[in-house]
Coordinates of C-alpha atoms (C1' of nucleotides) in Angstrom, one line a residue:
Chain A
X1 CA 79.6 73.7 166.1
X2 CA 81.6 76.9 166.8
X3 CA 80.7 79.3 164.1
X4 CA 82.6 82.5 165.1
X5 CA 86.3 82.2 165.1
X6 CA 88.2 82.5 168.3
X7 CA 90.1 85.7 167.4
X8 CA 86.7 87.3 166.5
X9 CA 85.4 86.5 169.9
X10 CA 88.4 88.1 171.5
X11 CA 88.0 91.1 169.3
X12 CA 84.3 91.5 170.0
X13 CA 84.9 91.2 173.7
X14 CA 87.5 93.9 173.8
X15 CA 85.6 96.1 171.4
X16 CA 82.5 95.9 173.5
X17 CA 84.4 96.9 176.6
X18 CA 85.8 99.9 174.8
X19 CA 82.6 101.0 173.2
X20 CA 80.6 100.9 176.4
X21 CA 83.3 102.8 178.2
X22 CA 84.2 99.9 180.5
X23 CA 87.7 100.4 179.2
X24 CA 88.4 104.1 178.9
X25 CA 91.0 105.9 176.8
X26 CA 94.5 105.1 178.0
X27 CA 93.4 102.0 179.9
X28 CA 96.0 99.2 179.9
X29 CA 95.1 95.9 178.2
X30 CA 96.5 92.7 179.6
X31 CA 99.5 91.3 177.8
X32 CA 98.9 88.8 175.0
X33 CA 100.1 86.0 177.2
X34 CA 97.7 86.9 180.0
X35 CA 94.8 87.2 177.5
X36 CA 95.7 83.9 175.9
X37 CA 95.4 82.3 179.2
X38 CA 92.1 84.0 180.0
X39 CA 90.5 83.1 176.7
X40 CA 92.1 79.6 176.7
X41 CA 93.7 80.0 173.3
X42 CA 97.1 80.5 171.8
X43 CA 99.0 83.7 171.9
X44 CA 98.8 84.1 168.1
X45 CA 95.1 84.1 168.3
X46 CA 95.1 86.9 170.8
X47 CA 97.8 88.7 168.8
X48 CA 95.6 88.7 165.7
X49 CA 92.7 90.1 167.6
X50 CA 94.8 92.9 169.1
X51 CA 96.5 93.7 165.9
X52 CA 93.3 94.1 164.0
X53 CA 91.8 96.3 166.7
X54 CA 95.0 98.4 166.5
X55 CA 94.7 98.6 162.7
X56 CA 91.2 100.0 163.2
X57 CA 92.6 102.6 165.6
X58 CA 91.0 101.4 168.8
X59 CA 94.2 100.3 170.4
X60 CA 97.8 101.5 170.5
X61 CA 100.5 98.9 170.9
X62 CA 104.1 99.3 172.0
X63 CA 106.7 96.9 172.8
X64 CA 107.5 96.6 176.5
X65 CA 105.0 99.4 177.2
X66 CA 102.1 97.1 176.3
X67 CA 98.7 97.8 174.8
X68 CA 96.4 100.7 175.6
X69 CA 93.0 102.0 174.5
X70 CA 93.6 104.7 171.9
X71 CA 92.3 108.2 172.1
X72 CA 89.0 108.2 170.3
X73 CA 88.4 110.6 167.5
X74 CA 86.6 110.9 164.2
X75 CA 89.9 111.0 162.4
X76 CA 89.2 108.8 159.5
X77 CA 86.0 107.9 157.9
X78 CA 85.5 105.5 155.0
X79 CA 83.3 107.2 152.5
X80 CA 81.7 105.3 149.7
X81 CA 82.3 107.1 146.4
X82 CA 79.7 105.1 144.5
X83 CA 79.8 104.0 140.9
X84 CA 77.7 106.4 139.0
X85 CA 75.6 103.9 137.1
X86 CA 74.7 102.0 140.3
X87 CA 74.0 105.1 142.3
X88 CA 71.7 106.5 139.6
X89 CA 69.9 103.2 139.2
X90 CA 69.6 102.9 143.0
X91 CA 67.7 106.1 142.9
X92 CA 65.3 104.5 140.4
X93 CA 66.4 106.8 137.6
X94 CA 67.6 106.0 134.1
X95 CA 71.3 106.2 133.6
X96 CA 72.8 107.6 130.4
X97 CA 76.3 108.4 129.4
X98 CA 77.0 111.3 127.1
X99 CA 80.3 112.1 125.5
X100 CA 80.6 115.9 125.0
X101 CA 84.2 116.2 123.8
X102 CA 87.3 114.2 123.1
X103 CA 90.3 116.3 121.9
X104 CA 93.9 116.9 122.2
X105 CA 94.6 120.1 124.0
X106 CA 97.0 121.8 126.4
X107 CA 95.7 121.7 129.9
X108 CA 95.8 124.7 132.3
X109 CA 98.9 125.4 134.3
X110 CA 97.2 123.9 137.3
X111 CA 96.3 120.6 135.6
X112 CA 99.7 120.4 133.9
X113 CA 101.3 120.8 137.3
X114 CA 99.2 118.1 138.9
X115 CA 100.0 115.7 136.0
X116 CA 103.6 116.6 136.1
X117 CA 103.8 117.5 132.4
X118 CA 105.3 120.6 130.8
X119 CA 103.1 123.6 130.3
X120 CA 101.8 123.7 126.7
X121 CA 102.2 119.9 126.3
X122 CA 99.1 118.6 124.7
X123 CA 97.1 115.8 126.4
X124 CA 94.0 113.8 125.8
X125 CA 90.9 115.6 127.2
X126 CA 87.6 113.8 127.6
X127 CA 84.5 115.7 128.7
X128 CA 81.3 113.9 129.4
X129 CA 78.0 113.9 131.2
X130 CA 76.3 111.3 133.2
X131 CA 72.5 111.6 133.3
X132 CA 70.0 110.4 135.8
X133 CA 66.8 110.5 133.8
X134 CA 66.2 114.2 133.0
X135 CA 68.8 115.5 135.3
X136 CA 72.6 115.7 134.9
X137 CA 74.0 113.7 137.7
X138 CA 77.7 114.3 137.0
X139 CA 79.8 116.4 134.7
X140 CA 83.2 115.1 134.2
X141 CA 86.3 116.9 132.8
X142 CA 89.2 114.5 132.5
X143 CA 92.8 114.8 131.4
X144 CA 94.6 111.7 130.4
X145 CA 98.4 111.3 130.3
X146 CA 98.6 109.1 127.3
X147 CA 102.2 108.3 128.0
X148 CA 101.1 106.4 131.1
X149 CA 97.9 105.0 129.8
X150 CA 98.6 102.6 127.0
X151 CA 96.0 102.4 124.3
X152 CA 93.9 105.3 125.4
X153 CA 94.5 107.0 122.1
X154 CA 92.7 104.2 120.3
X155 CA 89.6 104.5 122.4
X156 CA 86.9 107.0 121.4
X157 CA 85.1 107.0 124.7
X158 CA 81.7 107.4 123.0
X159 CA 80.3 104.3 124.5
X160 CA 82.5 103.4 127.4
X161 CA 83.3 106.1 129.9
X162 CA 86.9 107.2 130.4
X163 CA 86.6 106.2 134.1
X164 CA 85.5 102.7 133.4
X165 CA 88.1 102.2 130.7
X166 CA 91.0 103.5 132.8
X167 CA 90.0 101.4 135.8
X168 CA 90.2 98.3 133.7
X169 CA 93.2 99.1 131.5
X170 CA 95.5 101.5 133.1
X171 CA 98.3 100.7 135.6
X172 CA 97.9 102.6 138.8
X173 CA 98.4 102.2 142.5
X174 CA 96.8 105.1 144.1
X175 CA 93.8 107.5 143.7
X176 CA 93.8 110.7 145.6
X177 CA 90.5 112.4 146.2
X178 CA 89.5 115.9 147.2
X179 CA 86.0 116.9 148.0
X180 CA 84.6 120.4 148.3
X181 CA 81.5 122.5 147.8
X182 CA 81.1 125.4 145.5
X183 CA 78.5 127.4 143.6
X184 CA 77.9 126.9 139.9
X185 CA 79.2 129.6 137.6
X186 CA 77.4 130.4 134.4
X187 CA 79.2 127.9 132.3
X188 CA 79.1 125.1 134.8
X189 CA 75.4 125.7 135.5
X190 CA 74.8 125.3 131.8
X191 CA 76.8 122.1 131.7
X192 CA 74.9 120.7 134.6
X193 CA 71.5 122.1 133.7
X194 CA 71.1 123.8 137.0
X195 CA 70.5 127.4 138.0
X196 CA 73.5 129.6 138.2
X197 CA 74.6 129.8 141.8
X198 CA 73.3 126.3 142.7
X199 CA 75.4 124.3 145.2
X200 CA 77.7 121.7 143.7
X201 CA 79.6 118.9 145.2
X202 CA 82.9 118.7 143.5
X203 CA 85.2 115.6 143.6
X204 CA 88.7 115.9 142.2
X205 CA 90.5 112.7 141.5
X206 CA 94.1 112.2 140.7
X207 CA 95.2 108.7 139.7
X208 CA 98.8 107.7 139.7
X209 CA 101.4 104.9 139.8
X210 CA 104.3 105.9 142.0
X211 CA 105.4 109.2 140.4
X212 CA 103.7 108.6 137.1
X213 CA 100.5 110.6 136.8
X214 CA 97.9 108.7 134.8
X215 CA 94.8 110.9 134.9
X216 CA 93.1 113.8 136.6
X217 CA 89.4 114.3 136.7
X218 CA 87.1 117.0 138.0
X219 CA 83.6 115.6 138.8
X220 CA 80.8 118.0 139.4
X221 CA 77.5 116.9 140.9
X222 CA 74.4 119.0 141.7
X223 CA 74.3 119.3 145.4
X224 CA 70.8 118.1 145.7
X225 CA 71.5 114.8 143.9
X226 CA 74.5 113.4 145.6
X227 CA 75.1 112.7 149.2
X228 CA 78.2 110.8 150.3
X229 CA 77.7 108.3 153.1
X230 CA 80.2 106.6 155.3
X231 CA 80.3 102.8 155.4
X232 CA 78.4 101.7 158.5
X233 CA 80.7 99.4 160.3
X234 CA 78.9 96.2 160.7
X235 CA 78.5 95.8 164.4
X236 CA 77.3 92.5 165.8
X237 CA 77.1 93.0 169.5
X238 CA 73.5 92.3 170.1
X239 CA 71.6 91.1 167.1
X240 CA 68.3 92.1 168.5
Chain B
X1 CA 119.5 92.1 159.2
X2 CA 116.2 91.7 157.5
X3 CA 114.1 94.7 158.1
X4 CA 110.9 94.2 156.2
X5 CA 108.8 91.3 157.3
X6 CA 108.3 88.3 155.0
X7 CA 104.6 88.7 154.7
X8 CA 105.2 92.4 153.7
X9 CA 107.5 91.3 150.9
X10 CA 104.9 88.9 149.6
X11 CA 102.3 91.7 149.8
X12 CA 104.4 94.2 148.0
X13 CA 105.3 91.7 145.3
X14 CA 101.7 90.9 144.5
X15 CA 100.5 94.5 144.9
X16 CA 103.2 95.6 142.4
X17 CA 102.1 93.0 139.9
X18 CA 98.5 94.1 140.2
X19 CA 99.2 97.9 140.1
X20 CA 101.4 97.6 137.0
X21 CA 98.8 95.5 135.2
X22 CA 101.0 92.4 135.2
X23 CA 98.2 90.6 136.9
X24 CA 94.9 91.8 135.4
X25 CA 91.4 91.7 136.8
X26 CA 90.3 88.2 137.2
X27 CA 93.7 86.6 137.0
X28 CA 94.2 83.6 139.1
X29 CA 96.8 83.7 141.9
X30 CA 98.7 80.6 142.9
X31 CA 97.4 78.8 145.8
X32 CA 98.9 79.5 149.3
X33 CA 100.8 76.3 149.2
X34 CA 102.5 77.1 145.9
X35 CA 103.3 80.6 146.9
X36 CA 104.7 79.4 150.2
X37 CA 107.1 77.2 148.2
X38 CA 107.9 80.0 145.8
X39 CA 108.7 82.5 148.5
X40 CA 110.3 79.9 150.7
X41 CA 108.2 80.6 153.7
X42 CA 105.3 79.0 155.6
X43 CA 101.8 78.9 154.4
X44 CA 100.6 81.1 157.2
X45 CA 102.9 83.9 156.1
X46 CA 101.5 83.8 152.6
X47 CA 98.0 83.5 154.1
X48 CA 98.5 86.7 156.0
X49 CA 99.7 88.6 153.0
X50 CA 96.8 87.4 150.8
X51 CA 94.3 88.1 153.6
X52 CA 95.4 91.6 154.0
X53 CA 95.3 92.3 150.3
X54 CA 91.8 90.8 150.2
X55 CA 90.8 93.1 153.1
X56 CA 92.1 96.0 151.0
X57 CA 89.9 94.9 148.2
X58 CA 92.6 94.0 145.8
X59 CA 92.0 90.3 145.8
X60 CA 88.9 88.1 146.0
X61 CA 89.3 84.8 147.8
X62 CA 87.1 81.7 147.7
X63 CA 87.5 78.3 149.0
X64 CA 88.1 75.7 146.4
X65 CA 87.9 78.4 143.6
X66 CA 91.1 80.0 144.8
X67 CA 92.2 83.6 144.7
X68 CA 91.7 86.1 141.9
X69 CA 92.5 89.7 141.3
X70 CA 89.5 91.7 142.2
X71 CA 87.7 94.1 139.9
X72 CA 89.1 97.5 140.5
X73 CA 86.9 100.4 141.3
X74 CA 86.9 103.5 143.4
X75 CA 84.2 101.9 145.6
X76 CA 85.6 103.1 149.0
X77 CA 87.7 106.0 149.9
X78 CA 89.1 106.8 153.3
X79 CA 88.4 110.4 153.9
X80 CA 90.0 112.2 156.8
X81 CA 87.5 114.3 158.6
X82 CA 90.0 116.4 160.5
X83 CA 89.8 117.6 164.0
X84 CA 88.7 121.2 163.7
X85 CA 91.3 122.8 166.0
X86 CA 94.1 121.0 164.2
X87 CA 92.7 121.8 160.7
X88 CA 92.3 125.5 161.6
X89 CA 95.8 125.7 163.1
X90 CA 97.2 123.9 160.1
X91 CA 95.9 126.7 158.0
X92 CA 97.8 129.1 160.1
X93 CA 94.7 130.7 161.6
X94 CA 93.7 131.2 165.2
X95 CA 91.1 128.7 166.5
X96 CA 88.4 129.9 168.8
X97 CA 85.3 128.0 170.1
X98 CA 82.1 129.9 170.8
X99 CA 79.1 128.5 172.5
X100 CA 75.9 130.0 171.0
X101 CA 73.2 128.2 172.9
X102 CA 72.6 125.4 175.3
X103 CA 69.0 124.6 176.0
X104 CA 66.5 121.9 176.5
X105 CA 64.1 121.7 173.5
X106 CA 62.1 119.4 171.4
X107 CA 63.9 118.6 168.2
X108 CA 62.2 118.5 164.8
X109 CA 60.4 115.4 163.6
X110 CA 63.4 114.5 161.5
X111 CA 65.9 114.7 164.3
X112 CA 63.6 113.0 166.7
X113 CA 63.3 110.1 164.2
X114 CA 67.0 109.9 163.8
X115 CA 67.6 109.8 167.5
X116 CA 64.7 107.3 168.0
X117 CA 62.9 109.4 170.6
X118 CA 59.3 110.4 170.6
X119 CA 58.2 113.5 168.9
X120 CA 57.9 116.3 171.4
X121 CA 60.4 114.8 173.8
X122 CA 62.8 117.4 175.0
X123 CA 66.5 116.9 174.5
X124 CA 69.8 118.8 175.1
X125 CA 70.6 121.1 172.2
X126 CA 74.0 122.6 171.9
X127 CA 74.7 125.2 169.2
X128 CA 78.2 126.5 168.7
X129 CA 80.6 128.0 166.3
X130 CA 84.3 127.3 165.6
X131 CA 86.3 130.2 164.3
X132 CA 89.3 130.4 162.1
X133 CA 90.6 133.9 162.9
X134 CA 87.9 136.2 161.5
X135 CA 86.0 133.5 159.6
X136 CA 83.5 131.0 160.9
X137 CA 85.0 127.6 160.1
X138 CA 82.1 125.5 161.3
X139 CA 78.7 126.0 162.7
X140 CA 77.5 123.1 164.7
X141 CA 73.9 122.3 165.7
X142 CA 73.9 119.2 168.0
X143 CA 71.2 117.2 169.7
X144 CA 72.2 115.0 172.6
X145 CA 70.2 112.1 174.0
X146 CA 71.0 112.6 177.6
X147 CA 69.6 109.2 178.5
X148 CA 72.5 107.7 176.6
X149 CA 75.2 110.2 177.5
X150 CA 75.8 110.1 181.2
X151 CA 76.8 113.3 182.8
X152 CA 76.1 115.5 179.8
X153 CA 73.6 117.5 181.8
X154 CA 76.3 118.6 184.2
X155 CA 78.5 120.1 181.5
X156 CA 77.9 123.6 180.3
X157 CA 80.0 123.3 177.1
X158 CA 81.1 126.8 177.3
X159 CA 84.8 125.8 177.3
X160 CA 84.9 122.3 176.0
X161 CA 83.1 121.6 172.8
X162 CA 80.3 119.0 172.8
X163 CA 82.1 117.0 170.3
X164 CA 85.3 116.7 172.4
X165 CA 83.3 115.9 175.5
X166 CA 81.3 113.2 173.9
X167 CA 84.2 111.5 172.3
X168 CA 85.9 111.2 175.6
X169 CA 82.9 110.5 177.8
X170 CA 80.1 108.8 175.9
X171 CA 79.8 105.2 175.1
X172 CA 79.4 104.6 171.4
X173 CA 80.5 102.1 168.8
X174 CA 79.7 103.7 165.5
X175 CA 79.5 107.1 163.8
X176 CA 77.7 107.5 160.6
X177 CA 78.5 110.4 158.3
X178 CA 76.6 112.0 155.4
X179 CA 78.2 114.7 153.3
X180 CA 76.5 117.0 150.9
X181 CA 76.7 120.5 149.4
X182 CA 74.0 123.1 149.7
X183 CA 73.6 126.9 149.4
X184 CA 73.3 129.0 152.5
X185 CA 69.8 130.3 153.3
X186 CA 69.4 133.6 155.1
X187 CA 69.7 132.3 158.6
X188 CA 72.6 130.0 157.9
X189 CA 74.4 132.7 156.0
X190 CA 74.1 134.9 159.1
X191 CA 75.4 132.1 161.4
X192 CA 78.4 131.5 159.2
X193 CA 79.0 135.1 158.3
X194 CA 78.9 134.3 154.6
X195 CA 76.8 135.8 151.8
X196 CA 73.4 134.3 151.3
X197 CA 73.6 131.7 148.6
X198 CA 77.2 130.8 149.3
X199 CA 78.2 127.2 148.9
X200 CA 78.4 125.2 152.1
X201 CA 79.8 121.7 152.8
X202 CA 77.5 120.0 155.3
X203 CA 78.5 117.0 157.4
X204 CA 75.8 115.2 159.3
X205 CA 77.0 112.9 162.0
X206 CA 75.0 110.3 163.9
X207 CA 76.7 108.6 166.8
X208 CA 75.3 105.5 168.3
X209 CA 75.9 102.4 170.3
X210 CA 74.0 99.4 168.8
X211 CA 70.5 100.7 168.8
X212 CA 71.0 103.5 171.3
X213 CA 71.4 106.9 169.6
X214 CA 73.7 109.1 171.5
X215 CA 74.0 112.3 169.5
X216 CA 73.2 113.9 166.1
X217 CA 75.1 116.9 164.8
X218 CA 74.8 119.0 161.7
X219 CA 78.1 120.7 160.8
X220 CA 78.2 123.5 158.3
X221 CA 81.4 124.7 156.7
X222 CA 81.9 127.5 154.2
X223 CA 82.7 125.7 151.0
X224 CA 85.8 127.8 150.4
X225 CA 87.3 126.9 153.8
X226 CA 87.1 123.1 154.0
X227 CA 88.3 120.5 151.5
X228 CA 88.1 116.9 152.5
X229 CA 91.0 114.8 151.3
X230 CA 91.5 111.1 151.1
X231 CA 94.3 109.4 152.9
X232 CA 97.1 108.8 150.5
X233 CA 97.9 105.2 150.9
X234 CA 101.5 104.9 151.8
X235 CA 103.1 103.2 148.8
X236 CA 106.7 102.1 149.0
X237 CA 107.4 100.4 145.7
X238 CA 110.3 102.6 144.6
X239 CA 111.5 105.2 147.1
X240 CA 113.1 107.3 144.4
Chain C
dT1 C1' 84.9 64.7 146.6
dA2 C1' 89.0 66.9 146.1
dG3 C1' 91.2 71.3 146.4
dT4 C1' 91.3 75.5 148.4
dG5 C1' 91.2 78.9 152.0
dG6 C1' 90.2 79.7 157.3
dT7 C1' 91.6 78.9 161.7
dC8 C1' 94.4 77.3 165.4
dT9 C1' 98.4 75.5 168.3
dA10 C1' 102.9 75.2 170.7
dG11 C1' 107.0 76.7 170.4
dA12 C1' 110.6 79.7 169.0
dC13 C1' 113.5 83.8 168.3
dC14 C1' 113.9 88.6 167.6
dA15 C1' 113.2 93.8 168.3
dC16 C1' 112.1 97.3 170.8
dT17 C1' 111.6 100.2 174.9
dT18 C1' 110.9 101.0 179.6
dT19 C1' 112.7 100.2 184.1
Chain D
dA1 C1' 117.7 93.5 182.3
dA2 C1' 113.3 92.2 181.6
dG3 C1' 108.9 92.3 179.6
dT4 C1' 106.3 93.2 175.8
dG5 C1' 104.8 92.9 171.0
dG6 C1' 106.3 91.2 166.1
dT7 C1' 107.2 87.5 163.2
dC8 C1' 107.7 82.9 161.8
dT9 C1' 107.3 77.7 161.4
dA10 C1' 105.4 73.0 160.8
dG11 C1' 101.7 70.7 161.3
dA12 C1' 96.9 70.0 161.9
dC13 C1' 92.0 70.0 161.2
dC14 C1' 87.9 72.1 159.5
dA15 C1' 84.6 74.5 156.0
dC16 C1' 83.3 75.6 151.9
dT17 C1' 82.4 75.0 147.0
dA18 C1' 83.4 74.1 142.2
dG19 C1' 83.7 70.3 139.3

DNA sequence: TAGTGGTCTAGACCACTTT
DNA sequence: AAGTGGTCTAGACCACTAG
């Protein structure tokens, strides 16, 4: 008949006290043993609750020193970088993928550096556009290190986007993102079918496995079409 | 003599197999009992490893059906929204906070709706600028629901920024972010000391506790000054 | 309905760090 | 030296769901 797990009850209880200011920054939390007594459960159950709250950044734990309420800040935010197709269709627009170019070329010094290949070394470049009905939703300029992405040379990317293919087929462990705003120069404006000088949201994405760089992509979005949103943390204090 | 915990060893082992493509999307993972045998540890240890990998989105777990490698996507990215002072100083520039206005006023329809207050209701508005040496790093237009932020009326925000004060003193559970790019209109360009039409990175931030809206802030940054970066997941496969 | 994950306990030992 | 968190075990029971 109990639906919510015990450790969750402990978590919710402490989180509520922190959120409401009942427990302020720096306040000491009872030791695991004391809390286990108070909640009438085992120490491991309390431990899990405290550990997960600490993982979320709400608590700071130290041996011997005990557990304290962490300093609150906006330090990290989980942003959803949506899948293009889904985002476009969520807007009620028709999604279309368009391959603009697929060629072997030598990337710029900057890109060569990011992908850790020698300057002048030729790589696979895939340029494409993602449409939302009559607007360009994203322009993508991607460089692929074929040494690290087996089979990429055999794909023509006319139907499946490079992003989708790589996610499924390449080995990688980590994707670094950088997000910034800039104005469209003449060429980019033409690519995106927007006015020169229009605001763009640019996402740069570097995919790698340990020290092996797999691919680097520069994604351009018209500023009026894409808004990134943080995941709203599900919060179940009062389900009113 | 063992330094890395057992559950971490299990995690690393599975993560490596997923990253390298050894275990592809959809592949079945052995049951907890089998893995516990294989690693020579208890089921709980394996359970913790699998649970944490599932929390990270690498695995999908189902009762009876077992555990599978999740479909990989770029669905969520943890973006660091840096503390202004630290970000500015990290750039080697001098940080300065400037209060531009602090007044009681009725917010726009849009803001009133976001803060769930009646149109025409007066709220506390705090407008400020954050400088990085001779450049404006951020322009901040903030509305505070004084009903939900005890003591805000007694603070003049000339020395301490509204953000810092609220983080320390207000009760809240959740901060929603929206990020977009836009071009500076005449007024904003003047506020930010940039050319009209310059690209801006805008962060909108709504802070609330359950259904109580505490504060809403619109933060504008010159596009050339701020780049948001994802947290690089610490990855310790080969420390070469 | 059988197999899988989800939770929980009681007890243990270890590692770290403040006192 | 002592108190705290970190990890681990063996065993148990429950909850869900695919077959």
